[in-house]
Structure formats: structure tokens, C-alpha cells
Short mmCIF file of C-alpha atoms in Angstrom, two decimals:
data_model
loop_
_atom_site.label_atom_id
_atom_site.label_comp_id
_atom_site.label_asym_id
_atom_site.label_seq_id
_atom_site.Cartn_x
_atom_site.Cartn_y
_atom_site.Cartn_z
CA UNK A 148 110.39 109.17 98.45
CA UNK A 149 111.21 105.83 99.33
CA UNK A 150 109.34 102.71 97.91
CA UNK A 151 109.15 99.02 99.30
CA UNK A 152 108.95 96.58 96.86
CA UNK A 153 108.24 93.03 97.02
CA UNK A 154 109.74 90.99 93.44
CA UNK A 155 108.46 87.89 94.34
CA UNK A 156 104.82 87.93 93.82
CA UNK A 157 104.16 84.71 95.47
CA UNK A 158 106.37 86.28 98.94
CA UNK A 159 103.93 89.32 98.92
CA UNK A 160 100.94 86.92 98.74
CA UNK A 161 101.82 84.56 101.28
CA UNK A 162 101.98 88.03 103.65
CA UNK A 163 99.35 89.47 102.15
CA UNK A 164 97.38 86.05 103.63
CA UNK A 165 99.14 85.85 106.59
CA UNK A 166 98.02 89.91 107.44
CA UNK A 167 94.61 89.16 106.60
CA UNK A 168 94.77 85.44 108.73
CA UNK A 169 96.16 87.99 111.53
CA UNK A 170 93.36 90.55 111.33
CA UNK A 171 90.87 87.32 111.66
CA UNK A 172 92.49 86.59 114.95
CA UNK A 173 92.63 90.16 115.82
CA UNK A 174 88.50 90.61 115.64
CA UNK A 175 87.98 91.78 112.05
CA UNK A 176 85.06 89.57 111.84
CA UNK A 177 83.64 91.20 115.64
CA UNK A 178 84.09 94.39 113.61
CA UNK A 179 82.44 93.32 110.47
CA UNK A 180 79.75 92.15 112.33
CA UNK A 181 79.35 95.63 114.09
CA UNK A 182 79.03 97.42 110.95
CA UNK A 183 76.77 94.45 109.19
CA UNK A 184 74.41 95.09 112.52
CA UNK A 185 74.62 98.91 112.25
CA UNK A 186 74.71 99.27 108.00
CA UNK A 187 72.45 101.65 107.33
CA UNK A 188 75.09 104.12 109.37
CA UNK A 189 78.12 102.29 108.28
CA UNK A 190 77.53 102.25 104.57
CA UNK A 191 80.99 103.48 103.47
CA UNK A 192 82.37 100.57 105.51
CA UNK A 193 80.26 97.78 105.06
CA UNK A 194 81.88 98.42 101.37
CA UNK A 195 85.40 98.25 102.51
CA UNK A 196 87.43 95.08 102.03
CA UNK A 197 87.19 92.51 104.56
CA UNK A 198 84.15 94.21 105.64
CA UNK A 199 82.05 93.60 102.21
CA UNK A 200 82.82 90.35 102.09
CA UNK A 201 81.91 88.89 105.73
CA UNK A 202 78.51 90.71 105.37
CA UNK A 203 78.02 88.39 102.24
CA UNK A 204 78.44 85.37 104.60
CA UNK A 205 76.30 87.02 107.52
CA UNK A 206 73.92 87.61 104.67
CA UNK A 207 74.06 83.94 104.29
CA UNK A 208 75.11 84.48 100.24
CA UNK A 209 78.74 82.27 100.65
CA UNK A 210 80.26 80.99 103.31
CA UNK A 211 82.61 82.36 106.12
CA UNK A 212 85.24 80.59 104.23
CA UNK A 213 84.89 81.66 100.55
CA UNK A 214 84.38 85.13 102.46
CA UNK A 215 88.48 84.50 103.48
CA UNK A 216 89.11 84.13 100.04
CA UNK A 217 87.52 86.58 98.67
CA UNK A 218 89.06 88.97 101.44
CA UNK A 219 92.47 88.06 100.46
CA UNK A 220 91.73 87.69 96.40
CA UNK A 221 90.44 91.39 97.00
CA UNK A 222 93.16 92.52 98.70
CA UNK A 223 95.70 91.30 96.16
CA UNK A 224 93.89 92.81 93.49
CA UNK A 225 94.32 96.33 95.53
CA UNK A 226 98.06 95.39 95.99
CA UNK A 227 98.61 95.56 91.84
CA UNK A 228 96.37 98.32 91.74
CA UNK A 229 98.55 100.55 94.13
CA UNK A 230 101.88 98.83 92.46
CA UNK A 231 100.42 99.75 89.25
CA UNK A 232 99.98 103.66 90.56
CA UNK A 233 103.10 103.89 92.14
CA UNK A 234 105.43 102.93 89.20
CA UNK A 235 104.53 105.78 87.34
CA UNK A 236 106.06 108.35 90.48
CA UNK A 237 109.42 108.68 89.38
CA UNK A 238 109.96 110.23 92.71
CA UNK A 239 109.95 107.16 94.20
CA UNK A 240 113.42 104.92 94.78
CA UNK A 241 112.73 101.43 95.10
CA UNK A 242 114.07 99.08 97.62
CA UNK A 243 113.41 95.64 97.76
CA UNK A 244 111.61 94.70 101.07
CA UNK A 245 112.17 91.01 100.55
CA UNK A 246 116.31 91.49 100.97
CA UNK A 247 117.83 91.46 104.48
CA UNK A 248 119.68 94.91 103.47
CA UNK A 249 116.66 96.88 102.93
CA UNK A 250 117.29 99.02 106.28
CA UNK A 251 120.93 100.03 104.86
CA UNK A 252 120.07 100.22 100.80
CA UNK A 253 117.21 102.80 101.91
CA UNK A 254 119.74 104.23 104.36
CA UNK A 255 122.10 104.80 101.60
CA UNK A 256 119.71 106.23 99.18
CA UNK A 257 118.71 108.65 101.97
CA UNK A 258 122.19 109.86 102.25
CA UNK A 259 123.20 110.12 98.43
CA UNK A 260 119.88 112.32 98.22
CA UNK A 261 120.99 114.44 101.00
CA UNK A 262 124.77 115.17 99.54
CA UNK A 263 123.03 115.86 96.46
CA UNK A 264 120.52 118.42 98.27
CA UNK A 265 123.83 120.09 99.54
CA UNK A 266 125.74 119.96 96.57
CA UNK A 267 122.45 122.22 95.38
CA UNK A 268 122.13 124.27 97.57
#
């Protein structure tokens, strides 16, 4: 199993802000509004990040732009929680996503676990 990683934590959150900038531009907050008009179907969702927090501004409880914020806070916080998970699979080889050899260091680790599967088998 194969792992990106991202060492620099201020790298991942400038993408993790420039994915969630992205899905503004891509109609998350069309969406959001479709499941703040239709709640009572969409509860699951309207509890999702990026959902959650633009029915707090719809709501009228903060503003579209503390609901940014909080959408990307949020979705850093999920970030270290899956890191956190993940680090305890020792099943899973690391590459760092960050250096401009990632495609050829994961490459590599594919093909040393193969020759050892064959050596194995």
C-alpha cells in the first residue's frame, strides 16, 4: 500500500486552501444551498464539511467568509486526523508527494515489493 505524504505542513495547507478555493468556484456553495433548502432530507449532508458550515452563514449565524475559514480550518483538522490513522498501518510505504520523484520512488517501491512477492513464492 502506497502512502502520499506531504512533510511540509504549511505546503499541504496552502493546497488544502487552494482545493477548497477551487470547489467555491466549482458550485460548492450552489450545492450547499441545495441541501440547506432541502435539510430535513439531506441531514447526513448538511453535516458534512463545507456543507455545515455555509448553512451557518445561510442561517445568518457568521458570515460567508468566516464560513471559508471554517471550511478550510475543518478540513485541516480532518487532514491530521486521517495522517494520524494512517501512521499506525505499517502496510503503508510512504512517499513524499511534495518531491518531483514521487512517480519513480513509488515506482520503485512497487517493483522491490514485486521481486520480493516472487522471491516468495
Amino acid at each position: 500500500v502506497l502512502g502520499l505524504d506531504f512533510p511540509d505542513r504549511a505546503q499541504l495547507y496552502h493546497r488544502i486552501d487552494r482545493r477548497v478555493d477551487k470547489m467555491l468556484d466549482a458550485s460548492l456553495l450552489d450545492e450547499a444551498k441545495l441541501v440547506y433548502d432541502h435539510r430535513q432530507t439531506y441531514r447526513t449532508a448538511a453535516q458534512a464539511i463545507g456543507y455545515k458550515e455555509i448553512v451557518e452563514a445561510l442561517d445568518g449565524n457568521t458570515t460567508l467568509e468566516e464560513a471559508v475559514q471554517a471550511i478550510k480550518t475543518a478540513t485541516r483538522r480532518y487532514g491530521k486526523r486521517q495522517r494520524t490513522w494512517f501512521r499506525r498501518d505499517r502496510r503503508i510505504r510512504w512517499v513524499n508527494a511534495d518531491a518531483g520523484d514521487a512517480e519513480a520512488v513509488a515506482a520503485e517501491i512497487l517493483s522491490q515489493l514485486e521481486t520480493l512477492d516472487a522471491y516468495h513464492s
